[in-house]
Amino acid sequence: MTCWNRVGPHVVGAVIFGAVMMAAPLDAQAPGNDDGARPISLREAIDLAAKNSPAAVSARGLDRNAAAARRQAIGSYVPNVNLSAGSGRTQGTTINNFNGQLTSLSGNPWSYTNGLALNVEVFDGGRRFSEIKRIRATADVADVSAVAARFDASLQVKQQFYAALAARESSAAAKAQLEQAEQQLKASTARLAAGVATKSDSLRSAILVGNARLAVLTAENDLRVANASLTRVAGSTALITASPDDTLDTSLTLPTEHELAGLVTDGPAVRLATSNVAVARAAKRSQRSTYLPTLTMGYNYAFSQNSAGFAGRNLLLVGGDNASRQTLNFNIAYQLYNGFSRESQTVQADVALTNADAQLRDAQLAARQNLTLFVRSLENAQARVQVQLAAIAASEEDLRVQQQRYALGASTLLDLLTSQTQLNQARQALIQARLDGRIARAQLSSLVGREL
């Protein structure tokens, strides 16, 4: 009793509280629960998505179809060629019309024929030329679609990849919060046992521990969900997760907003809309050719032979009568009236071109709008990161002071818990600001069609 009265309850409480609070640092970065997921880099995840995502596979299919259509359009200038060959054997009897007697066929019954036919459209009013231009524009659409699909897949991968990183950071922050809350509970319990704190302090500390455990569970669940989403968008058959060592290098400087505005005009969305306008314009020109006549040229060669016999088993025709014929013809045709079908198709082609022009204009305006949105989001996120870094430093210092004051009995547990809550909120706000900045940068890359 003499020793207790000499030292004082506040000093004993300070010693106990200080010892337990120094047991674990606040910046512990314990890894989250990945459920055996394989860590991969961002580049590897993007490459997987470019290979396996349905949009990328579909875009490559469009490119192949466009190449085949281009070959077909060029081939329309080459004459169609048909070869024919055949042989036949006639055997039997015929009826004599004079007396009704049956007469057997005389001579060798075998015959042989072959033929060659060429057909080409000499003049079509410019339809084939317009079709080639349309198909080339369609091929450009396929190429741009492939680029757009690749960047869309890259954006989805980046969003899930950064979400996994943010979930991992949140898990580490939640575990640090839990360790802090558990140490606070031990200190409150020790002070209660020493008679220098009330039971309310230990109960509040227990509530703080429960909330911290819920935060850990929430963060680990978010990490599992992010891993599953990343696995899907990357098209991986095995569960993957974001590598903790692969983070965005924030030291890299972006182009200025004026430079980005120039890049946006050549972005995938604008290029795709421009290619669609070219396709619609070529289709309209092709439709106009239906008002012009067509000129077709054809050439036919036919040969026939009646055999006198066969030589051996090779069935080679020898001797006999033969005949050949060659024909060259030209055919001009013009459709005067087809129930206003041409007029209807012309209107449809004109409407399609008008719609494509409107979509191009909207794509250009949307690109400018998104550029402003993403740039401002990135700037806002970068400013929030700096503010939250300062807030964390201030909160850590405030918490240190409150811990000392509470240990000395100069402040209440509520003041200490308020400081701890502010520190936890600042950590979560920093994680969110980093995530928003990473996503805004990824959105800018997808908008301009190049990595920034």
Short mmCIF file of C-alpha atoms in Angstrom, two decimals:
data_model
loop_
_atom_site.label_atom_id
_atom_site.label_comp_id
_atom_site.label_asym_id
_atom_site.label_seq_id
_atom_site.Cartn_x
_atom_site.Cartn_y
_atom_site.Cartn_z
CA MET A 1 0.00 0.00 0.00
CA THR A 2 2.87 2.34 0.78
CA CYS A 3 4.43 1.75 -2.63
CA TRP A 4 1.09 2.26 -4.41
CA ASN A 5 0.42 5.54 -2.62
CA ARG A 6 3.94 6.75 -3.40
CA VAL A 7 3.84 5.97 -7.11
CA GLY A 8 0.20 6.81 -7.75
CA PRO A 9 -2.46 5.09 -9.87
CA HIS A 10 -1.95 7.37 -12.88
CA VAL A 11 1.73 6.47 -13.23
CA VAL A 12 1.00 2.74 -12.96
CA GLY A 13 -1.74 3.08 -15.59
CA ALA A 14 0.61 4.97 -17.88
CA VAL A 15 3.25 2.26 -17.60
CA ILE A 16 0.75 -0.53 -18.33
CA PHE A 17 -0.89 1.34 -21.21
CA GLY A 18 2.40 2.36 -22.78
CA ALA A 19 3.77 -1.18 -22.64
CA VAL A 20 0.78 -2.77 -24.36
CA MET A 21 0.37 -0.02 -26.96
CA MET A 22 3.99 -0.29 -28.09
CA ALA A 23 3.68 -4.02 -28.74
CA ALA A 24 2.67 -3.65 -32.43
CA PRO A 25 3.19 -0.82 -34.95
CA LEU A 26 0.21 0.88 -36.58
CA ASP A 27 1.56 0.45 -40.11
CA ALA A 28 1.61 -3.34 -40.17
CA GLN A 29 0.94 -4.56 -43.71
CA ALA A 30 -0.20 -8.13 -43.19
CA PRO A 31 -1.31 -9.85 -46.39
CA GLY A 32 -4.97 -10.62 -46.91
CA ASN A 33 -6.57 -14.01 -47.42
CA ASP A 34 -6.20 -14.86 -51.12
CA ASP A 35 -7.59 -18.43 -50.93
CA GLY A 36 -4.59 -19.76 -52.86
CA ALA A 37 -4.88 -17.24 -55.71
CA ARG A 38 -1.80 -16.90 -57.89
CA PRO A 39 -0.34 -13.37 -57.83
CA ILE A 40 0.23 -11.93 -61.30
CA SER A 41 1.40 -8.60 -62.64
CA LEU A 42 -0.89 -6.09 -64.29
CA ARG A 43 0.76 -6.62 -67.70
CA GLU A 44 0.21 -10.38 -67.47
CA ALA A 45 -3.45 -9.87 -66.56
CA ILE A 46 -3.92 -7.50 -69.52
CA ASP A 47 -2.30 -9.98 -71.90
CA LEU A 48 -4.60 -12.74 -70.65
CA ALA A 49 -7.66 -10.57 -71.21
CA ALA A 50 -6.50 -9.58 -74.71
CA LYS A 51 -6.27 -13.26 -75.56
CA ASN A 52 -9.31 -14.71 -73.77
CA SER A 53 -11.97 -12.03 -73.36
CA PRO A 54 -15.12 -12.59 -75.47
CA ALA A 55 -14.97 -9.05 -76.88
CA ALA A 56 -11.39 -9.53 -78.06
CA VAL A 57 -12.19 -12.93 -79.60
CA SER A 58 -15.23 -11.46 -81.36
CA ALA A 59 -13.16 -8.54 -82.68
CA ARG A 60 -10.59 -10.92 -84.15
CA GLY A 61 -13.44 -12.81 -85.82
CA LEU A 62 -14.71 -9.58 -87.38
CA ASP A 63 -11.24 -8.93 -88.72
CA ARG A 64 -11.13 -12.36 -90.37
CA ASN A 65 -14.59 -11.86 -91.90
CA ALA A 66 -13.54 -8.48 -93.26
CA ALA A 67 -10.44 -9.97 -94.88
CA ALA A 68 -12.53 -12.69 -96.54
CA ALA A 69 -15.07 -10.11 -97.79
CA ARG A 70 -12.24 -7.99 -99.20
CA ARG A 71 -10.92 -10.95 -101.20
CA GLN A 72 -14.41 -11.66 -102.46
CA ALA A 73 -14.89 -8.06 -103.62
CA ILE A 74 -11.62 -8.08 -105.54
CA GLY A 75 -12.50 -11.45 -107.02
CA SER A 76 -15.70 -10.03 -108.50
CA TYR A 77 -13.56 -8.43 -111.24
CA VAL A 78 -12.32 -11.87 -112.31
CA PRO A 79 -14.57 -13.90 -114.67
CA ASN A 80 -16.45 -16.84 -113.21
CA VAL A 81 -15.06 -20.06 -114.68
CA ASN A 82 -16.99 -23.32 -115.00
CA LEU A 83 -15.57 -26.58 -116.33
CA SER A 84 -17.70 -29.56 -117.30
CA ALA A 85 -16.87 -33.04 -118.50
CA GLY A 86 -18.82 -36.25 -118.91
CA SER A 87 -19.15 -39.52 -120.66
CA GLY A 88 -22.09 -41.85 -121.35
CA ARG A 89 -22.92 -45.23 -122.75
CA THR A 90 -26.11 -46.08 -124.59
CA GLN A 91 -27.24 -49.72 -124.79
CA GLY A 92 -30.53 -51.31 -125.76
CA THR A 93 -32.93 -51.76 -128.65
CA THR A 94 -35.15 -49.50 -130.69
CA ILE A 95 -38.52 -50.11 -132.38
CA ASN A 96 -38.74 -50.11 -136.15
CA ASN A 97 -41.64 -47.75 -136.85
CA PHE A 98 -42.44 -49.37 -140.23
CA ASN A 99 -42.96 -52.97 -139.20
CA GLY A 100 -42.75 -52.86 -135.38
CA GLN A 101 -39.66 -55.01 -135.19
CA LEU A 102 -37.00 -54.47 -132.51
CA THR A 103 -33.64 -53.41 -133.87
CA SER A 104 -30.40 -53.53 -131.84
CA LEU A 105 -28.24 -50.42 -131.69
CA SER A 106 -25.19 -50.64 -133.90
CA GLY A 107 -21.73 -49.10 -133.41
CA ASN A 108 -19.93 -48.22 -130.16
CA PRO A 109 -22.38 -46.82 -127.56
CA TRP A 110 -19.84 -44.59 -125.72
CA SER A 111 -19.80 -40.74 -126.02
CA TYR A 112 -17.68 -38.02 -124.38
CA THR A 113 -18.29 -34.28 -123.79
CA ASN A 114 -16.50 -31.39 -122.09
CA GLY A 115 -17.04 -27.69 -121.85
CA LEU A 116 -15.69 -24.37 -120.59
CA ALA A 117 -17.80 -21.35 -119.62
CA LEU A 118 -16.61 -17.90 -118.58
CA ASN A 119 -18.88 -15.11 -117.40
CA VAL A 120 -17.99 -11.60 -116.21
CA GLU A 121 -19.89 -8.42 -115.52
CA VAL A 122 -18.22 -5.76 -117.64
CA PHE A 123 -20.15 -2.74 -116.36
CA ASP A 124 -22.25 -2.51 -113.21
CA GLY A 125 -22.65 1.21 -112.69
CA GLY A 126 -19.75 1.38 -110.23
CA ARG A 127 -21.35 -1.04 -107.77
CA ARG A 128 -18.30 -3.27 -107.36
CA PHE A 129 -16.01 -0.30 -106.91
CA SER A 130 -18.28 1.09 -104.20
CA GLU A 131 -18.50 -2.34 -102.61
CA ILE A 132 -14.72 -2.55 -102.43
CA LYS A 133 -14.62 0.83 -100.71
CA ARG A 134 -17.38 -0.24 -98.34
CA ILE A 135 -15.61 -3.50 -97.51
CA ARG A 136 -12.33 -1.67 -96.93
CA ALA A 137 -14.16 0.67 -94.57
CA THR A 138 -15.69 -2.37 -92.90
CA ALA A 139 -12.21 -3.81 -92.48
CA ASP A 140 -11.17 -0.53 -90.84
CA VAL A 141 -14.16 -0.88 -88.52
CA ALA A 142 -12.99 -4.37 -87.61
CA ASP A 143 -9.45 -3.14 -86.93
CA VAL A 144 -10.66 -0.27 -84.78
CA SER A 145 -13.11 -2.58 -83.01
CA ALA A 146 -10.22 -4.88 -82.16
CA VAL A 147 -8.27 -1.95 -80.71
CA ALA A 148 -11.31 -0.72 -78.79
CA ALA A 149 -12.00 -4.21 -77.47
CA ARG A 150 -8.42 -4.55 -76.34
CA PHE A 151 -8.52 -1.28 -74.43
CA ASP A 152 -11.96 -2.04 -72.99
CA ALA A 153 -10.66 -5.37 -71.74
CA SER A 154 -7.57 -3.61 -70.40
CA LEU A 155 -9.74 -1.10 -68.55
CA GLN A 156 -11.82 -3.84 -66.95
CA VAL A 157 -8.68 -5.69 -65.90
CA LYS A 158 -7.15 -2.54 -64.44
CA GLN A 159 -10.30 -1.74 -62.50
CA GLN A 160 -10.42 -5.19 -60.92
CA PHE A 161 -6.65 -5.29 -60.45
CA TYR A 162 -6.66 -1.97 -58.60
CA ALA A 163 -9.75 -3.06 -56.67
CA ALA A 164 -7.79 -6.09 -55.47
CA LEU A 165 -4.88 -3.86 -54.45
CA ALA A 166 -7.27 -1.53 -52.60
CA ALA A 167 -8.91 -4.50 -50.87
CA ARG A 168 -5.49 -5.75 -49.82
CA GLU A 169 -4.59 -2.31 -48.45
CA SER A 170 -7.93 -2.14 -46.66
CA SER A 171 -7.28 -5.57 -45.17
CA ALA A 172 -3.89 -4.47 -43.88
CA ALA A 173 -5.38 -1.26 -42.45
CA ALA A 174 -8.22 -3.20 -40.83
CA LYS A 175 -5.77 -5.64 -39.24
CA ALA A 176 -3.72 -2.74 -37.90
CA GLN A 177 -6.97 -1.29 -36.54
CA LEU A 178 -7.80 -4.62 -34.92
CA GLU A 179 -4.38 -4.91 -33.29
CA GLN A 180 -4.75 -1.37 -32.01
CA ALA A 181 -8.22 -2.10 -30.66
CA GLU A 182 -7.07 -5.29 -28.95
CA GLN A 183 -4.21 -3.46 -27.28
CA GLN A 184 -6.63 -0.77 -26.23
CA LEU A 185 -8.90 -3.43 -24.71
CA LYS A 186 -5.97 -4.92 -22.79
CA ALA A 187 -5.00 -1.51 -21.50
CA SER A 188 -8.56 -0.68 -20.45
CA THR A 189 -8.89 -4.01 -18.71
CA ALA A 190 -5.60 -3.49 -16.90
CA ARG A 191 -6.60 0.01 -15.81
CA LEU A 192 -9.97 -1.31 -14.65
CA ALA A 193 -8.25 -3.97 -12.58
CA ALA A 194 -5.95 -1.30 -11.15
CA GLY A 195 -8.94 0.78 -10.19
CA VAL A 196 -8.02 3.79 -12.31
CA ALA A 197 -10.71 3.29 -15.02
CA THR A 198 -14.39 2.54 -15.14
CA LYS A 199 -16.11 -0.52 -16.56
CA SER A 200 -17.48 1.69 -19.33
CA ASP A 201 -13.96 2.10 -20.71
CA SER A 202 -13.45 -1.64 -21.10
CA LEU A 203 -16.91 -2.07 -22.66
CA ARG A 204 -16.21 0.65 -25.21
CA SER A 205 -12.88 -0.95 -25.98
CA ALA A 206 -14.64 -4.29 -26.52
CA ILE A 207 -17.04 -2.62 -28.96
CA LEU A 208 -14.06 -1.15 -30.79
CA VAL A 209 -12.52 -4.63 -31.11
CA GLY A 210 -15.77 -6.00 -32.52
CA ASN A 211 -15.96 -3.22 -35.11
CA ALA A 212 -12.34 -3.81 -36.08
CA ARG A 213 -12.99 -7.51 -36.59
CA LEU A 214 -15.94 -6.67 -38.82
CA ALA A 215 -13.68 -4.35 -40.82
CA VAL A 216 -11.17 -7.19 -41.30
CA LEU A 217 -13.92 -9.57 -42.47
CA THR A 218 -15.30 -6.96 -44.87
CA ALA A 219 -11.86 -6.25 -46.33
CA GLU A 220 -11.07 -9.95 -46.79
CA ASN A 221 -14.45 -10.51 -48.45
CA ASP A 222 -13.81 -7.55 -50.78
CA LEU A 223 -10.45 -9.09 -51.68
CA ARG A 224 -12.05 -12.44 -52.51
CA VAL A 225 -14.66 -10.74 -54.69
CA ALA A 226 -12.00 -8.65 -56.43
CA ASN A 227 -9.91 -11.77 -57.08
CA ALA A 228 -12.89 -13.58 -58.57
CA SER A 229 -13.73 -10.58 -60.77
CA LEU A 230 -10.11 -10.25 -61.90
CA THR A 231 -10.00 -13.95 -62.75
CA ARG A 232 -13.10 -13.61 -64.90
CA VAL A 233 -12.14 -10.48 -66.86
CA ALA A 234 -8.66 -11.93 -67.49
CA GLY A 235 -10.16 -15.21 -68.69
CA SER A 236 -7.93 -17.28 -66.41
CA THR A 237 -8.87 -20.85 -65.58
CA ALA A 238 -7.02 -20.61 -62.25
CA LEU A 239 -7.79 -18.12 -59.49
CA ILE A 240 -5.48 -15.10 -59.71
CA THR A 241 -4.90 -11.99 -57.66
CA ALA A 242 -3.06 -8.71 -58.04
CA SER A 243 0.61 -8.90 -57.15
CA PRO A 244 1.24 -6.64 -54.12
CA ASP A 245 4.53 -5.51 -55.67
CA ASP A 246 2.91 -4.34 -58.92
CA THR A 247 1.49 -0.90 -58.19
CA LEU A 248 1.01 2.16 -60.35
CA ASP A 249 4.05 4.38 -60.62
CA THR A 250 2.59 7.74 -59.63
CA SER A 251 5.86 9.49 -60.44
CA LEU A 252 5.11 9.21 -64.17
CA THR A 253 3.83 12.49 -65.58
CA LEU A 254 0.81 12.60 -67.85
CA PRO A 255 0.52 14.69 -71.02
CA THR A 256 -1.11 18.06 -70.57
CA GLU A 257 -4.85 18.41 -71.02
CA HIS A 258 -4.26 20.16 -74.36
CA GLU A 259 -2.13 17.25 -75.57
CA LEU A 260 -4.74 14.78 -74.33
CA ALA A 261 -7.43 16.69 -76.25
CA GLY A 262 -5.45 16.09 -79.43
CA LEU A 263 -5.11 12.39 -78.64
CA VAL A 264 -8.82 12.02 -77.90
CA THR A 265 -9.76 13.00 -81.46
CA ASP A 266 -7.96 9.83 -82.60
CA GLY A 267 -9.25 7.64 -79.79
CA PRO A 268 -10.89 4.26 -80.42
CA ALA A 269 -14.46 5.52 -79.98
CA VAL A 270 -14.03 8.40 -82.43
CA ARG A 271 -12.14 6.25 -84.94
CA LEU A 272 -14.86 3.61 -84.79
CA ALA A 273 -17.58 6.19 -85.45
CA THR A 274 -15.53 7.64 -88.33
CA SER A 275 -15.15 4.21 -89.90
CA ASN A 276 -18.89 3.61 -89.59
CA VAL A 277 -19.52 6.84 -91.50
CA ALA A 278 -17.20 5.66 -94.28
CA VAL A 279 -19.10 2.35 -94.45
CA ALA A 280 -22.46 4.11 -94.66
CA ARG A 281 -21.21 6.52 -97.33
CA ALA A 282 -19.86 3.68 -99.50
CA ALA A 283 -23.12 1.75 -99.06
CA LYS A 284 -25.04 4.78 -100.29
CA ARG A 285 -22.84 5.04 -103.40
CA SER A 286 -23.32 1.35 -104.04
CA GLN A 287 -27.08 1.75 -103.85
CA ARG A 288 -27.02 4.49 -106.51
CA SER A 289 -25.54 2.04 -109.00
CA THR A 290 -28.87 0.18 -109.16
CA TYR A 291 -30.21 3.03 -111.35
CA LEU A 292 -27.65 2.24 -114.09
CA PRO A 293 -27.71 -0.62 -116.63
CA THR A 294 -25.42 -3.64 -116.39
CA LEU A 295 -23.38 -5.21 -119.17
CA THR A 296 -22.38 -8.88 -118.96
CA MET A 297 -20.03 -10.80 -121.23
CA GLY A 298 -20.06 -14.59 -121.56
CA TYR A 299 -17.90 -17.11 -123.39
CA ASN A 300 -18.73 -20.80 -123.86
CA TYR A 301 -16.76 -23.63 -125.41
CA ALA A 302 -18.26 -27.12 -125.91
CA PHE A 303 -16.69 -30.29 -127.29
CA SER A 304 -18.31 -33.69 -127.95
CA GLN A 305 -17.04 -36.98 -129.34
CA ASN A 306 -18.53 -40.35 -130.20
CA SER A 307 -15.93 -43.04 -129.63
CA ALA A 308 -15.00 -45.78 -132.07
CA GLY A 309 -13.56 -47.98 -129.32
CA PHE A 310 -11.46 -48.13 -126.16
CA ALA A 311 -7.77 -48.84 -125.73
CA GLY A 312 -7.12 -51.14 -122.81
CA ARG A 313 -8.38 -50.59 -119.30
CA ASN A 314 -7.51 -46.90 -119.23
CA LEU A 315 -10.68 -46.21 -121.21
CA LEU A 316 -8.88 -43.84 -123.56
CA LEU A 317 -11.10 -42.70 -126.39
CA VAL A 318 -9.68 -43.37 -129.82
CA GLY A 319 -11.13 -42.45 -133.17
CA GLY A 320 -14.77 -41.56 -133.67
CA ASP A 321 -16.67 -38.40 -134.68
CA ASN A 322 -16.26 -35.16 -132.75
CA ALA A 323 -17.62 -31.64 -132.81
CA SER A 324 -16.80 -28.36 -131.01
CA ARG A 325 -18.57 -25.02 -130.60
CA GLN A 326 -17.49 -21.59 -129.28
CA THR A 327 -19.88 -18.80 -128.32
CA LEU A 328 -19.21 -15.19 -127.26
CA ASN A 329 -22.18 -13.11 -126.14
CA PHE A 330 -22.92 -9.75 -124.55
CA ASN A 331 -26.01 -8.98 -122.52
CA ILE A 332 -27.19 -5.57 -121.39
CA ALA A 333 -29.97 -5.24 -118.83
CA TYR A 334 -31.76 -2.37 -117.15
CA GLN A 335 -34.52 -2.65 -114.59
CA LEU A 336 -37.14 -0.01 -115.30
CA TYR A 337 -39.43 -0.67 -112.36
CA ASN A 338 -39.27 -3.00 -109.34
CA GLY A 339 -42.07 -1.78 -107.12
CA PHE A 340 -40.10 1.17 -105.69
CA SER A 341 -37.70 -1.26 -104.04
CA ARG A 342 -34.68 0.74 -105.22
CA GLU A 343 -36.15 3.96 -103.90
CA SER A 344 -36.82 2.36 -100.52
CA GLN A 345 -33.28 1.01 -100.31
CA THR A 346 -31.90 4.41 -101.29
CA VAL A 347 -33.82 6.07 -98.47
CA GLN A 348 -32.56 3.43 -96.03
CA ALA A 349 -28.96 4.02 -97.12
CA ASP A 350 -29.38 7.78 -96.74
CA VAL A 351 -30.89 7.37 -93.26
CA ALA A 352 -28.02 5.07 -92.26
CA LEU A 353 -25.50 7.71 -93.35
CA THR A 354 -27.35 10.42 -91.44
CA ASN A 355 -27.39 8.27 -88.32
CA ALA A 356 -23.68 7.50 -88.69
CA ASP A 357 -22.88 11.21 -88.97
CA ALA A 358 -24.91 11.90 -85.82
CA GLN A 359 -23.15 9.09 -83.96
CA LEU A 360 -19.76 10.45 -85.02
CA ARG A 361 -20.66 13.90 -83.74
CA ASP A 362 -21.89 12.42 -80.46
CA ALA A 363 -18.73 10.30 -80.13
CA GLN A 364 -16.57 13.41 -80.54
CA LEU A 365 -18.60 15.31 -77.94
CA ALA A 366 -18.60 12.33 -75.58
CA ALA A 367 -14.82 12.05 -75.92
CA ARG A 368 -14.42 15.70 -74.89
CA GLN A 369 -16.84 15.23 -72.01
CA ASN A 370 -15.08 12.11 -70.75
CA LEU A 371 -11.70 13.77 -71.11
CA THR A 372 -12.82 16.59 -68.82
CA LEU A 373 -14.38 14.11 -66.39
CA PHE A 374 -11.38 11.78 -66.19
CA VAL A 375 -8.78 14.55 -65.99
CA ARG A 376 -10.67 16.30 -63.20
CA SER A 377 -11.20 12.99 -61.40
CA LEU A 378 -7.48 12.26 -61.60
CA GLU A 379 -6.55 15.73 -60.36
CA ASN A 380 -9.09 15.46 -57.56
CA ALA A 381 -7.78 12.04 -56.54
CA GLN A 382 -4.19 13.27 -56.53
CA ALA A 383 -5.17 16.23 -54.34
CA ARG A 384 -7.09 13.93 -52.00
CA VAL A 385 -4.05 11.67 -51.67
CA GLN A 386 -1.93 14.60 -50.50
CA VAL A 387 -4.65 15.78 -48.10
CA GLN A 388 -5.13 12.31 -46.62
CA LEU A 389 -1.39 11.80 -46.20
CA ALA A 390 -1.30 14.99 -44.16
CA ALA A 391 -4.45 13.91 -42.30
CA ILE A 392 -2.88 10.56 -41.40
CA ALA A 393 0.25 12.25 -40.07
CA ALA A 394 -1.87 14.65 -38.01
CA SER A 395 -4.15 11.84 -36.76
CA GLU A 396 -1.19 9.70 -35.72
CA GLU A 397 0.27 12.57 -33.76
CA ASP A 398 -3.10 13.37 -32.20
CA LEU A 399 -3.54 9.71 -31.26
CA ARG A 400 -0.10 9.63 -29.65
CA VAL A 401 -0.93 12.69 -27.54
CA GLN A 402 -4.33 11.31 -26.56
CA GLN A 403 -2.75 8.01 -25.55
CA GLN A 404 -0.37 9.83 -23.22
CA ARG A 405 -3.12 12.05 -21.83
CA TYR A 406 -5.40 9.07 -21.26
CA ALA A 407 -2.59 7.17 -19.56
CA LEU A 408 -2.09 10.11 -17.23
CA GLY A 409 -5.81 10.49 -16.65
CA ALA A 410 -5.93 13.90 -18.35
CA SER A 411 -8.46 12.83 -20.97
CA THR A 412 -11.29 10.33 -21.29
CA LEU A 413 -11.43 7.14 -23.31
CA LEU A 414 -13.96 8.81 -25.61
CA ASP A 415 -11.31 11.34 -26.66
CA LEU A 416 -8.90 8.51 -27.38
CA LEU A 417 -11.46 6.56 -29.39
CA THR A 418 -12.31 9.68 -31.38
CA SER A 419 -8.65 10.05 -32.37
CA GLN A 420 -8.45 6.40 -33.34
CA THR A 421 -11.60 6.71 -35.47
CA GLN A 422 -10.20 9.75 -37.25
CA LEU A 423 -6.99 7.86 -38.03
CA ASN A 424 -8.90 4.87 -39.39
CA GLN A 425 -11.08 7.10 -41.55
CA ALA A 426 -8.03 8.89 -42.92
CA ARG A 427 -6.45 5.56 -43.85
CA GLN A 428 -9.56 4.39 -45.67
CA ALA A 429 -9.91 7.75 -47.42
CA LEU A 430 -6.30 7.47 -48.61
CA ILE A 431 -6.93 3.98 -49.99
CA GLN A 432 -10.05 5.20 -51.82
CA ALA A 433 -8.23 8.24 -53.21
CA ARG A 434 -5.45 6.04 -54.56
CA LEU A 435 -7.99 3.69 -56.12
CA ASP A 436 -9.88 6.57 -57.75
CA GLY A 437 -6.64 8.00 -59.14
CA ARG A 438 -5.57 4.66 -60.60
CA ILE A 439 -8.95 4.07 -62.22
CA ALA A 440 -9.08 7.62 -63.64
CA ARG A 441 -5.66 7.10 -65.20
CA ALA A 442 -6.81 3.77 -66.68
CA GLN A 443 -9.93 5.44 -68.07
CA LEU A 444 -7.80 8.09 -69.75
CA SER A 445 -5.65 5.38 -71.34
CA SER A 446 -8.75 3.64 -72.69
CA LEU A 447 -10.16 6.95 -73.96
CA VAL A 448 -7.09 7.96 -75.97
CA GLY A 449 -6.22 4.41 -77.04
CA ARG A 450 -2.70 4.26 -75.65
CA GLU A 451 -1.03 3.51 -72.34
CA LEU A 452 -0.37 6.60 -70.21
#
